Each structure stands twice: as structure tokens, then as C-alpha cells.
Amino acid sequence: MPINKVTDAEFKVIDAAVDELRSYFSNKADELGRPLTYLIKTYGCQLNESDSEKLSGYLEEMGLIESNTDKADVIFFNTCSIRENADDRLFGNLGVYKSVKRENKDMIIAVCGCMMKVEKNVEKIKKSYPFVDLVFDPQQLHLMPLLLQKSLSSKKLAVDIDNIDYIADDNRMPIARKRKFRALVPIMYGCNNFCTYCIVPFSRGRERSRDFDEIINQMKQLASEGYKEVMLLGQNVNSYGKDLGENKSFPDLLEACAQIEGFSRIRFMTSHPKDLSDRVIDIMAKYDSIETHLHLPCQSGSDAVLKRMNRHYTREQFLRTAKLFREKVPDGAISTDIIVGFPGETDRDFEDTLSLVRECRFDSAFTFQYSKRPGTKAAEFEDQVSQDVVTERFSRLLDLQNELVFESNKNLVGKTMEILIEGESNTAPDILTGRTKCNHLVNFTIPSELGISIKPNELEGKLGMVKITAAKPYSVEGVLECLIND
Ligand code: 5AD
Ligand code: SF4
């Protein structure tokens, strides 16, 4: 499949479309006597979150204002295809808009994201959801303004699903960031691994690394704008640079990022255990600004299953990496992803997963029931595990993992830890939330005797020292001792 770097000339055509759409929406706003609004519903992973920030950026350049009601003038569904229930959710939510659109004929509805790379889903939209105005897949994201223009002028569904894996310079796109302290920075797109259960290599195409200097320039810019946390994103960050032919690898990039002044936390995900080099662990141990948290999906603890998943590492190799990380980053945390009920998984295989979980003592885990994804190799495997067995295994794994997370949280009680403040918690207005350097979630209060008069939302992105006072199953509670000046 060809890989195309979006050229400056192409960006100029896109910019011209944005200008034209700005005057279109401004005329509409004059007609209606109110500004036009947009809403983006984002499903799935952080890469989708990052894509949505770019869509927001374009829509805001067109003069639209973000809204959180379902009655917005422009609605985007940025979809995820990783598991079947995500598909069901989209079609369920989309169905509701049939009547909403009947009331507001000028409303614009767009569906994009990974599900739109699956032809069957696009066909289903054409047939059963004819009120949708535009459809495009993640590779065509930068082309959205052109498609929107096309759909408005033709009054028909505009679809762009071609087979080109584009790579577009983030510095050339408007990005409306969701959080004022956190910046999502994709460093590469796509995946070449073809784990047999996974749809991502089909939905997001071949690996394309962003230019090294382009990323560093963006990082310097973000630091100068005051961002405190950056998240370097990729399906498999450790294969960054392999396609650039410039001798630049992920550890080089991570180290260069850590040397930029101004960031409190540099995070990265996801690491594939087969590609994580010891040098990455050394760099994590060396630089204070790098989060001491490693997201390292094991998927299974059984060699036989790992082989059929096409993961290219053994249980022993995984354990070696986890052990090395624990030795070199003693206060660090490891999180993981685990799939239960992969085709052919026996009781014995599952026991191997439980014992790996016990041995690694993961600080947190995302656990998934295997979901058959048409088009992947594993979907063709004959020995699919029955739902009853999957449900029973899944609940045993959850019980074990919950116990370990609770223990990991209990170990923090009594410690005073540096927290990056994220803002108000969802629970109560006087409780704030933040994360430790190794990504533990902390809910904390500010004692009145500290005399802090800053509003909670103005504390976002600031560092503070918090004494941990209690452990909960999924978080810890604490009390702020002081803010750290930056
Ligand atoms: N079924 C269940 N879980 C899956 N994942 C990816 N594909 C599937 C699937 N078909 C999980 C993996 C991956 C995480 C992002 O989603 O654990 O690491
Ligand atoms: Fe999917 Fe495997 Fe690529 Fe991760 S590494 S995105 S699980 S194919």
C-alpha cells in the first residue's frame, strides 16, 4: 500500500476549503442569529482522542463552537473497531439521529475512525443510515474539510475511503487540545505486527513514523506554550523510526524529548514486549521528567497462546523485561492488557495467565474478553472458546487483578508523593484528582490551613505533594501538603 506524505500544496487546498467553509458557516450563523455548534463523540483509544482534537481544530477554524448537547449543528462519530461491542454501540447511537435529523435538516452528521475502514460498515451506513453526510477513515482525517465541502455542495453522502496510508505533519494542522496541561503527540501511525486477533493493522494501515525533527519542534513548542504533560502515542512506539531509514529509534526520541525543559511528565504508549529495548528502561530510570510507568501488554501468560496470537515473545521473555523494569525503576508501575478466551485457550493456558499476573503483580490491567473480528486470522480459527467458559475465566481474572491493584494502592498509604493535578474529581467539588509519577490515580483534598485560594480548575497541570491517607480498590485518597513552584 503506498504511503504518501501530505505535501504543502495539498495542505494549501485544504486550508482554502477551511476558509470557504468558514464563510459558509458564518452566513448560516447570521441567518439563524446564533453561532453554529459541533459535537464529537470519540470512542476507543488515545489515538482516536488525538484525531478528534484535530477534527475539533478544523471545525473551530471554520467558526464552529464546541457543544455538549446532542442537538449540535455538526456531529462527528469517531469510531473504534477493536471489539464487537464498539460496533454495536455506534449503530445504536447513530440510530437515534434519524429523528433528530428529521427535525433539523441542516444538521451535518459525519462518521469516521477505524470502523470506517471496514467496507461492510460503510455499506451498512449507506443502506440503513442514509441521513449520514460524510464518511472517512483515519488515514483521510486531514481531508475532512474537502469532504465536508463536497457533501454540502452535492447534498449527498461524501465518502473517502481509499487505500493510501497518508502521513500529515501535525504542525501543519489546527489542534484544539482537550486539556490545557496535557498534549497528545502521535509519533507514529499504523501497525505492522498483525497480532492474529487484532483489526488495527487493517484499520490504521502500515507503520509510518513522523519525522524526528518535526516531533522535537512540536515538543519544544508545546513546552513553550506551558504544557506540563505529553503523551507520545503509537500502536507500537518501540518500532518508531524503523521506516525512516535515518538511524533514529524510539530510545533516541524519548531521550531527546526528556532533554527539553519544561515538562513534568513525559508518558508513552503502547510498548510491544518484543520491541522494548533495555535502553528505554535505562532512559526511564535516568530522566526525572519521564513517567515511571510502563504499559506493557502481555495478552496471555501461555506460550502456546502467545504463539497463536503471533506476539513473537515467550512468557519467559516477558517476565525478564518486567523484572528488569522493577529492578531499574524500583518505584515504577507496570500496567498491561490481557485477553481472555482467545481461540484454543485451555484451562491450563488460562492458569498460566493467572500465574503470570501473580508473578508480575501488575499495578493495573485492562482485561478484555476475546472478540472475534472478521478479517483477522484468529476469526478463522476453529476452536473458539464458549461464552460460558470465557465469562467464568474473566471473572476469576478480575478478582485476582482487583486484589493486586488494591494491594498496590495499600502500599502507597503513608507516603508523600508528587502529584500532577488534573482538576476537579467527578465525585465532589472539593475533591481534586491527579496522578502520581507512576500513574496511580489520587483523589485529594486541600486543607484550609494551607491558605490556597486558587480555584481547582486553575490548579490543573500544577505539581503538588500529597500525603496518601487511604487506599480504595481503584484509587487512593490523600491530603495536599504543598504545591511545587514551577
Ligand atoms: N478481542 C479482545 N481484545 C482485543 N484487543 C485487541 N483486539 C482484541 C480482540 N479482538 C485488546 C488487546 C490490546 C487492547 C488495546 O485491546 O489487549 O492490547
Ligand atoms: Fe494490534 Fe498487535 Fe498492532 Fe497492538 S501490536 S495494534 S495488538 S496488531
PDB file of C-alpha atoms in Angstrom, residues 190-432:
ATOM      1  CA  GLY A 190      -0.390   2.258  11.913  1.00  0.00           C
ATOM      2  CA  CYS A 191       0.899  -1.153  12.902  1.00  0.00           C
ATOM      3  CA  ASN A 192       2.804  -3.910  11.090  1.00  0.00           C
ATOM      4  CA  ASN A 193       2.516  -6.611  13.709  1.00  0.00           C
ATOM      5  CA  PHE A 194      -0.634  -8.428  12.678  1.00  0.00           C
ATOM      6  CA  CYS A 195      -1.371  -9.999  16.036  1.00  0.00           C
ATOM      7  CA  THR A 196      -3.897 -12.577  14.895  1.00  0.00           C
ATOM      8  CA  TYR A 197      -6.820 -11.191  16.941  1.00  0.00           C
ATOM      9  CA  CYS A 198      -6.310  -7.536  16.068  1.00  0.00           C
ATOM     10  CA  ILE A 199      -8.056  -5.361  13.497  1.00  0.00           C
ATOM     11  CA  VAL A 200      -5.729  -2.353  13.908  1.00  0.00           C
ATOM     12  CA  PRO A 201      -3.246  -3.216  11.108  1.00  0.00           C
ATOM     13  CA  PHE A 202      -6.268  -3.284   8.768  1.00  0.00           C
ATOM     14  CA  SER A 203      -7.938  -0.144  10.098  1.00  0.00           C
ATOM     15  CA  ARG A 204      -4.873   2.037  10.612  1.00  0.00           C
ATOM     16  CA  GLY A 205      -2.619   0.763   7.845  1.00  0.00           C
ATOM     17  CA  ARG A 206       1.158   0.306   7.734  1.00  0.00           C
ATOM     18  CA  GLU A 207       3.586   1.818  10.208  1.00  0.00           C
ATOM     19  CA  ARG A 208       4.548   5.395   9.382  1.00  0.00           C
ATOM     20  CA  SER A 209       6.867   7.275  11.729  1.00  0.00           C
ATOM     21  CA  ARG A 210       6.713  11.032  11.925  1.00  0.00           C
ATOM     22  CA  ASP A 211       9.887  12.910  11.123  1.00  0.00           C
ATOM     23  CA  PHE A 212      12.206  13.130  14.170  1.00  0.00           C
ATOM     24  CA  ASP A 213      12.844  16.898  13.971  1.00  0.00           C
ATOM     25  CA  GLU A 214       9.171  17.578  13.276  1.00  0.00           C
ATOM     26  CA  ILE A 215       8.283  15.866  16.596  1.00  0.00           C
ATOM     27  CA  ILE A 216      11.052  17.632  18.522  1.00  0.00           C
ATOM     28  CA  ASN A 217       9.980  21.026  17.152  1.00  0.00           C
ATOM     29  CA  GLN A 218       6.423  20.315  18.175  1.00  0.00           C
ATOM     30  CA  MET A 219       7.566  19.263  21.657  1.00  0.00           C
ATOM     31  CA  LYS A 220       9.576  22.474  22.098  1.00  0.00           C
ATOM     32  CA  GLN A 221       6.590  24.488  21.003  1.00  0.00           C
ATOM     33  CA  LEU A 222       4.329  22.643  23.475  1.00  0.00           C
ATOM     34  CA  ALA A 223       6.816  23.262  26.300  1.00  0.00           C
ATOM     35  CA  SER A 224       6.918  26.953  25.460  1.00  0.00           C
ATOM     36  CA  GLU A 225       3.102  27.062  25.488  1.00  0.00           C
ATOM     37  CA  GLY A 226       3.167  25.710  29.051  1.00  0.00           C
ATOM     38  CA  TYR A 227       2.028  22.114  28.560  1.00  0.00           C
ATOM     39  CA  LYS A 228       3.216  20.039  31.525  1.00  0.00           C
ATOM     40  CA  GLU A 229       2.356  16.538  30.364  1.00  0.00           C
ATOM     41  CA  VAL A 230       2.907  14.984  26.966  1.00  0.00           C
ATOM     42  CA  MET A 231       1.825  11.578  25.822  1.00  0.00           C
ATOM     43  CA  LEU A 232       3.829  10.098  22.969  1.00  0.00           C
ATOM     44  CA  LEU A 233       1.419   7.866  21.105  1.00  0.00           C
ATOM     45  CA  GLY A 234       1.704   4.958  18.727  1.00  0.00           C
ATOM     46  CA  GLN A 235       0.305   1.438  18.429  1.00  0.00           C
ATOM     47  CA  ASN A 236       3.835   0.186  18.942  1.00  0.00           C
ATOM     48  CA  VAL A 237       6.089   3.093  19.913  1.00  0.00           C
ATOM     49  CA  ASN A 238       9.143   0.874  20.133  1.00  0.00           C
ATOM     50  CA  SER A 239       9.228   0.369  16.415  1.00  0.00           C
ATOM     51  CA  TYR A 240       9.385   4.144  15.893  1.00  0.00           C
ATOM     52  CA  GLY A 241      11.880   5.087  13.193  1.00  0.00           C
ATOM     53  CA  LYS A 242      12.273   1.682  11.556  1.00  0.00           C
ATOM     54  CA  ASP A 243      10.674   3.032   8.379  1.00  0.00           C
ATOM     55  CA  LEU A 244      12.615   6.309   8.345  1.00  0.00           C
ATOM     56  CA  GLY A 245      15.976   4.865   7.339  1.00  0.00           C
ATOM     57  CA  GLU A 246      17.742   7.542   9.389  1.00  0.00           C
ATOM     58  CA  ASN A 247      19.097   5.533  12.261  1.00  0.00           C
ATOM     59  CA  LYS A 248      16.663   7.117  14.675  1.00  0.00           C
ATOM     60  CA  SER A 249      14.941   4.845  17.146  1.00  0.00           C
ATOM     61  CA  PHE A 250      12.408   5.240  19.946  1.00  0.00           C
ATOM     62  CA  PRO A 251      15.055   5.499  22.730  1.00  0.00           C
ATOM     63  CA  ASP A 252      16.728   8.337  20.764  1.00  0.00           C
ATOM     64  CA  LEU A 253      13.417  10.140  20.514  1.00  0.00           C
ATOM     65  CA  LEU A 254      12.477   9.557  24.161  1.00  0.00           C
ATOM     66  CA  GLU A 255      15.850  10.827  25.344  1.00  0.00           C
ATOM     67  CA  ALA A 256      15.689  13.919  23.098  1.00  0.00           C
ATOM     68  CA  CYS A 257      12.183  14.658  24.463  1.00  0.00           C
ATOM     69  CA  ALA A 258      13.381  14.238  28.060  1.00  0.00           C
ATOM     70  CA  GLN A 259      16.115  16.811  27.431  1.00  0.00           C
ATOM     71  CA  ILE A 260      13.568  19.501  26.531  1.00  0.00           C
ATOM     72  CA  GLU A 261      12.996  21.773  29.542  1.00  0.00           C
ATOM     73  CA  GLY A 262       9.521  22.386  30.882  1.00  0.00           C
ATOM     74  CA  PHE A 263       7.698  19.050  31.021  1.00  0.00           C
ATOM     75  CA  SER A 264       6.769  17.481  34.352  1.00  0.00           C
ATOM     76  CA  ARG A 265       5.652  14.175  32.842  1.00  0.00           C
ATOM     77  CA  ILE A 266       6.510  12.515  29.579  1.00  0.00           C
ATOM     78  CA  ARG A 267       4.366   9.441  29.030  1.00  0.00           C
ATOM     79  CA  PHE A 268       4.354   6.983  26.160  1.00  0.00           C
ATOM     80  CA  MET A 269       2.226   4.129  24.954  1.00  0.00           C
ATOM     81  CA  THR A 270       1.974   1.402  23.774  1.00  0.00           C
ATOM     82  CA  SER A 271       5.102  -0.717  24.124  1.00  0.00           C
ATOM     83  CA  HIS A 272       5.208  -4.110  22.454  1.00  0.00           C
ATOM     84  CA  PRO A 273       7.184  -6.511  24.662  1.00  0.00           C
ATOM     85  CA  LYS A 274       9.068  -7.909  21.654  1.00  0.00           C
ATOM     86  CA  ASP A 275      10.482  -4.484  20.761  1.00  0.00           C
ATOM     87  CA  LEU A 276      11.033  -2.817  24.135  1.00  0.00           C
ATOM     88  CA  SER A 277      14.779  -2.385  24.447  1.00  0.00           C
ATOM     89  CA  ASP A 278      16.715  -2.295  27.723  1.00  0.00           C
ATOM     90  CA  ARG A 279      17.829   1.204  26.696  1.00  0.00           C
ATOM     91  CA  VAL A 280      14.273   2.509  27.020  1.00  0.00           C
ATOM     92  CA  ILE A 281      14.197   1.240  30.608  1.00  0.00           C
ATOM     93  CA  ASP A 282      17.591   2.872  31.289  1.00  0.00           C
ATOM     94  CA  ILE A 283      16.327   6.185  29.923  1.00  0.00           C
ATOM     95  CA  MET A 284      13.176   5.928  32.053  1.00  0.00           C
ATOM     96  CA  ALA A 285      15.371   5.438  35.116  1.00  0.00           C
ATOM     97  CA  LYS A 286      17.698   8.304  34.173  1.00  0.00           C
ATOM     98  CA  TYR A 287      15.348  11.221  33.452  1.00  0.00           C
ATOM     99  CA  ASP A 288      13.125  12.706  36.095  1.00  0.00           C
ATOM    100  CA  SER A 289      10.598  14.022  33.622  1.00  0.00           C
ATOM    101  CA  ILE A 290       9.720  10.580  32.259  1.00  0.00           C
ATOM    102  CA  GLU A 291       6.812   8.899  33.951  1.00  0.00           C
ATOM    103  CA  THR A 292       7.885   5.760  35.838  1.00  0.00           C
ATOM    104  CA  HIS A 293       5.025   3.794  34.382  1.00  0.00           C
ATOM    105  CA  LEU A 294       5.299   1.197  31.674  1.00  0.00           C
ATOM    106  CA  HIS A 295       2.288  -0.028  29.750  1.00  0.00           C
ATOM    107  CA  LEU A 296       3.343  -3.466  28.587  1.00  0.00           C
ATOM    108  CA  PRO A 297       0.533  -5.637  27.232  1.00  0.00           C
ATOM    109  CA  CYS A 298       1.172  -9.334  27.883  1.00  0.00           C
ATOM    110  CA  GLN A 299      -2.155 -10.538  26.368  1.00  0.00           C
ATOM    111  CA  SER A 300      -1.604 -14.058  27.768  1.00  0.00           C
ATOM    112  CA  GLY A 301       0.753 -15.988  30.030  1.00  0.00           C
ATOM    113  CA  SER A 302       0.772 -19.123  27.898  1.00  0.00           C
ATOM    114  CA  ASP A 303       3.482 -19.707  25.322  1.00  0.00           C
ATOM    115  CA  ALA A 304       1.122 -21.716  23.130  1.00  0.00           C
ATOM    116  CA  VAL A 305      -1.440 -18.891  23.082  1.00  0.00           C
ATOM    117  CA  LEU A 306       1.210 -16.190  22.559  1.00  0.00           C
ATOM    118  CA  LYS A 307       2.431 -18.124  19.556  1.00  0.00           C
ATOM    119  CA  ARG A 308      -1.029 -18.382  18.032  1.00  0.00           C
ATOM    120  CA  MET A 309      -1.537 -14.700  18.748  1.00  0.00           C
ATOM    121  CA  ASN A 310       1.635 -14.037  16.702  1.00  0.00           C
ATOM    122  CA  ARG A 311       3.131 -11.999  19.544  1.00  0.00           C
ATOM    123  CA  HIS A 312       6.782 -13.037  18.975  1.00  0.00           C
ATOM    124  CA  TYR A 313       7.800 -13.329  22.635  1.00  0.00           C
ATOM    125  CA  THR A 314       7.586 -16.028  25.238  1.00  0.00           C
ATOM    126  CA  ARG A 315       6.335 -15.877  28.796  1.00  0.00           C
ATOM    127  CA  GLU A 316       9.970 -16.028  29.985  1.00  0.00           C
ATOM    128  CA  GLN A 317      10.987 -13.098  27.811  1.00  0.00           C
ATOM    129  CA  PHE A 318       8.048 -11.070  29.091  1.00  0.00           C
ATOM    130  CA  LEU A 319       8.928 -11.875  32.693  1.00  0.00           C
ATOM    131  CA  ARG A 320      12.556 -10.899  32.092  1.00  0.00           C
ATOM    132  CA  THR A 321      11.525  -7.464  30.803  1.00  0.00           C
ATOM    133  CA  ALA A 322       9.100  -6.913  33.697  1.00  0.00           C
ATOM    134  CA  LYS A 323      11.792  -7.956  36.200  1.00  0.00           C
ATOM    135  CA  LEU A 324      14.380  -5.688  34.634  1.00  0.00           C
ATOM    136  CA  PHE A 325      11.961  -2.760  34.833  1.00  0.00           C
ATOM    137  CA  ARG A 326      11.194  -3.471  38.504  1.00  0.00           C
ATOM    138  CA  GLU A 327      14.945  -3.599  39.286  1.00  0.00           C
ATOM    139  CA  LYS A 328      15.916  -0.453  37.420  1.00  0.00           C
ATOM    140  CA  VAL A 329      12.825   1.602  38.261  1.00  0.00           C
ATOM    141  CA  PRO A 330      12.086   0.461  41.833  1.00  0.00           C
ATOM    142  CA  ASP A 331       9.135   2.821  42.453  1.00  0.00           C
ATOM    143  CA  GLY A 332       7.722   2.272  38.993  1.00  0.00           C
ATOM    144  CA  ALA A 333       4.449   0.682  37.944  1.00  0.00           C
ATOM    145  CA  ILE A 334       3.543  -1.734  35.172  1.00  0.00           C
ATOM    146  CA  SER A 335       0.152  -1.929  33.545  1.00  0.00           C
ATOM    147  CA  THR A 336      -0.922  -4.476  30.977  1.00  0.00           C
ATOM    148  CA  ASP A 337      -3.631  -5.676  28.593  1.00  0.00           C
ATOM    149  CA  ILE A 338      -4.935  -9.233  28.828  1.00  0.00           C
ATOM    150  CA  ILE A 339      -7.286 -11.107  26.523  1.00  0.00           C
ATOM    151  CA  VAL A 340      -9.355 -13.945  27.960  1.00  0.00           C
ATOM    152  CA  GLY A 341     -10.780 -16.722  25.801  1.00  0.00           C
ATOM    153  CA  PHE A 342      -8.551 -16.455  22.742  1.00  0.00           C
ATOM    154  CA  PRO A 343      -9.418 -19.363  20.389  1.00  0.00           C
ATOM    155  CA  GLY A 344      -7.960 -22.619  21.671  1.00  0.00           C
ATOM    156  CA  GLU A 345      -7.212 -21.248  25.176  1.00  0.00           C
ATOM    157  CA  THR A 346      -7.338 -24.258  27.514  1.00  0.00           C
ATOM    158  CA  ASP A 347      -7.811 -24.272  31.293  1.00  0.00           C
ATOM    159  CA  ARG A 348      -4.071 -24.837  31.537  1.00  0.00           C
ATOM    160  CA  ASP A 349      -3.313 -21.857  29.295  1.00  0.00           C
ATOM    161  CA  PHE A 350      -5.589 -19.697  31.404  1.00  0.00           C
ATOM    162  CA  GLU A 351      -3.901 -20.874  34.620  1.00  0.00           C
ATOM    163  CA  ASP A 352      -0.616 -19.733  33.012  1.00  0.00           C
ATOM    164  CA  THR A 353      -2.127 -16.273  32.552  1.00  0.00           C
ATOM    165  CA  LEU A 354      -3.213 -16.162  36.198  1.00  0.00           C
ATOM    166  CA  SER A 355       0.241 -17.201  37.352  1.00  0.00           C
ATOM    167  CA  LEU A 356       1.901 -14.580  35.132  1.00  0.00           C
ATOM    168  CA  VAL A 357      -0.383 -11.952  36.663  1.00  0.00           C
ATOM    169  CA  ARG A 358       0.593 -13.131  40.150  1.00  0.00           C
ATOM    170  CA  GLU A 359       4.282 -13.134  39.277  1.00  0.00           C
ATOM    171  CA  CYS A 360       4.310  -9.692  37.648  1.00  0.00           C
ATOM    172  CA  ARG A 361       1.995  -8.087  40.217  1.00  0.00           C
ATOM    173  CA  PHE A 362       0.671  -5.653  37.620  1.00  0.00           C
ATOM    174  CA  ASP A 363      -0.251  -2.317  39.145  1.00  0.00           C
ATOM    175  CA  SER A 364      -3.210  -2.170  36.804  1.00  0.00           C
ATOM    176  CA  ALA A 365      -4.603  -4.211  33.946  1.00  0.00           C
ATOM    177  CA  PHE A 366      -7.076  -3.727  31.119  1.00  0.00           C
ATOM    178  CA  THR A 367      -8.811  -7.060  30.764  1.00  0.00           C
ATOM    179  CA  PHE A 368     -10.780  -7.993  27.663  1.00  0.00           C
ATOM    180  CA  GLN A 369     -12.928 -10.890  26.586  1.00  0.00           C
ATOM    181  CA  TYR A 370     -11.743 -12.063  23.186  1.00  0.00           C
ATOM    182  CA  SER A 371     -13.882 -10.568  20.448  1.00  0.00           C
ATOM    183  CA  LYS A 372     -13.933 -12.137  17.004  1.00  0.00           C
ATOM    184  CA  ARG A 373     -13.010  -9.518  14.398  1.00  0.00           C
ATOM    185  CA  PRO A 374     -13.908 -10.512  10.842  1.00  0.00           C
ATOM    186  CA  GLY A 375     -10.898 -10.230   8.556  1.00  0.00           C
ATOM    187  CA  THR A 376      -8.344 -11.191  11.200  1.00  0.00           C
ATOM    188  CA  LYS A 377      -6.600 -14.555  11.191  1.00  0.00           C
ATOM    189  CA  ALA A 378      -7.957 -15.629  14.583  1.00  0.00           C
ATOM    190  CA  ALA A 379     -11.527 -15.167  13.336  1.00  0.00           C
ATOM    191  CA  GLU A 380     -10.849 -18.210  11.115  1.00  0.00           C
ATOM    192  CA  PHE A 381      -9.533 -20.369  13.985  1.00  0.00           C
ATOM    193  CA  GLU A 382     -11.903 -23.246  14.608  1.00  0.00           C
ATOM    194  CA  ASP A 383     -11.570 -23.793  18.336  1.00  0.00           C
ATOM    195  CA  GLN A 384     -13.415 -20.676  19.586  1.00  0.00           C
ATOM    196  CA  VAL A 385     -13.998 -20.815  23.364  1.00  0.00           C
ATOM    197  CA  SER A 386     -17.619 -20.906  24.558  1.00  0.00           C
ATOM    198  CA  GLN A 387     -19.045 -17.750  26.156  1.00  0.00           C
ATOM    199  CA  ASP A 388     -19.757 -19.547  29.464  1.00  0.00           C
ATOM    200  CA  VAL A 389     -16.117 -20.523  29.820  1.00  0.00           C
ATOM    201  CA  VAL A 390     -14.928 -17.018  28.853  1.00  0.00           C
ATOM    202  CA  THR A 391     -17.277 -15.405  31.396  1.00  0.00           C
ATOM    203  CA  GLU A 392     -16.101 -17.689  34.185  1.00  0.00           C
ATOM    204  CA  ARG A 393     -12.399 -17.161  33.406  1.00  0.00           C
ATOM    205  CA  PHE A 394     -12.857 -13.435  33.018  1.00  0.00           C
ATOM    206  CA  SER A 395     -14.409 -13.075  36.445  1.00  0.00           C
ATOM    207  CA  ARG A 396     -11.591 -15.116  38.052  1.00  0.00           C
ATOM    208  CA  LEU A 397      -9.001 -12.901  36.378  1.00  0.00           C
ATOM    209  CA  LEU A 398     -10.817  -9.755  37.501  1.00  0.00           C
ATOM    210  CA  ASP A 399     -10.982 -10.970  41.108  1.00  0.00           C
ATOM    211  CA  LEU A 400      -7.247 -11.627  41.135  1.00  0.00           C
ATOM    212  CA  GLN A 401      -6.338  -8.376  39.428  1.00  0.00           C
ATOM    213  CA  ASN A 402      -8.611  -6.299  41.693  1.00  0.00           C
ATOM    214  CA  GLU A 403      -6.914  -7.848  44.702  1.00  0.00           C
ATOM    215  CA  LEU A 404      -3.470  -6.913  43.303  1.00  0.00           C
ATOM    216  CA  VAL A 405      -4.491  -3.338  42.437  1.00  0.00           C
ATOM    217  CA  PHE A 406      -5.910  -2.878  45.936  1.00  0.00           C
ATOM    218  CA  GLU A 407      -2.638  -4.179  47.406  1.00  0.00           C
ATOM    219  CA  SER A 408      -0.579  -1.910  45.163  1.00  0.00           C
ATOM    220  CA  ASN A 409      -2.753   1.009  46.356  1.00  0.00           C
ATOM    221  CA  LYS A 410      -2.392  -0.015  50.030  1.00  0.00           C
ATOM    222  CA  ASN A 411       1.390   0.098  49.654  1.00  0.00           C
ATOM    223  CA  LEU A 412       1.146   3.826  48.995  1.00  0.00           C
ATOM    224  CA  VAL A 413      -0.633   4.701  52.248  1.00  0.00           C
ATOM    225  CA  GLY A 414       1.536   6.871  54.498  1.00  0.00           C
ATOM    226  CA  LYS A 415       3.790   8.020  51.628  1.00  0.00           C
ATOM    227  CA  THR A 416       4.002  11.625  50.450  1.00  0.00           C
ATOM    228  CA  MET A 417       4.031  11.651  46.663  1.00  0.00           C
ATOM    229  CA  GLU A 418       4.423  14.130  43.837  1.00  0.00           C
ATOM    230  CA  ILE A 419       1.091  14.520  42.024  1.00  0.00           C
ATOM    231  CA  LEU A 420       0.320  16.160  38.717  1.00  0.00           C
ATOM    232  CA  ILE A 421      -3.054  17.799  39.362  1.00  0.00           C
ATOM    233  CA  GLU A 422      -5.719  17.048  36.732  1.00  0.00           C
ATOM    234  CA  GLY A 423      -8.535  19.170  38.219  1.00  0.00           C
ATOM    235  CA  GLU A 424     -11.809  18.553  39.982  1.00  0.00           C
ATOM    236  CA  SER A 425     -12.797  14.937  40.566  1.00  0.00           C
ATOM    237  CA  ASN A 426     -16.158  13.590  39.431  1.00  0.00           C
ATOM    238  CA  THR A 427     -17.147  12.748  42.987  1.00  0.00           C
ATOM    239  CA  ALA A 428     -17.352  16.094  44.815  1.00  0.00           C
ATOM    240  CA  PRO A 429     -16.362  19.682  44.020  1.00  0.00           C
ATOM    241  CA  ASP A 430     -13.931  19.969  46.932  1.00  0.00           C
ATOM    242  CA  ILE A 431     -12.082  16.781  45.937  1.00  0.00           C
ATOM    243  CA  LEU A 432      -9.388  17.118  43.316  1.00  0.00           C
TER     244      LEU A 432
END
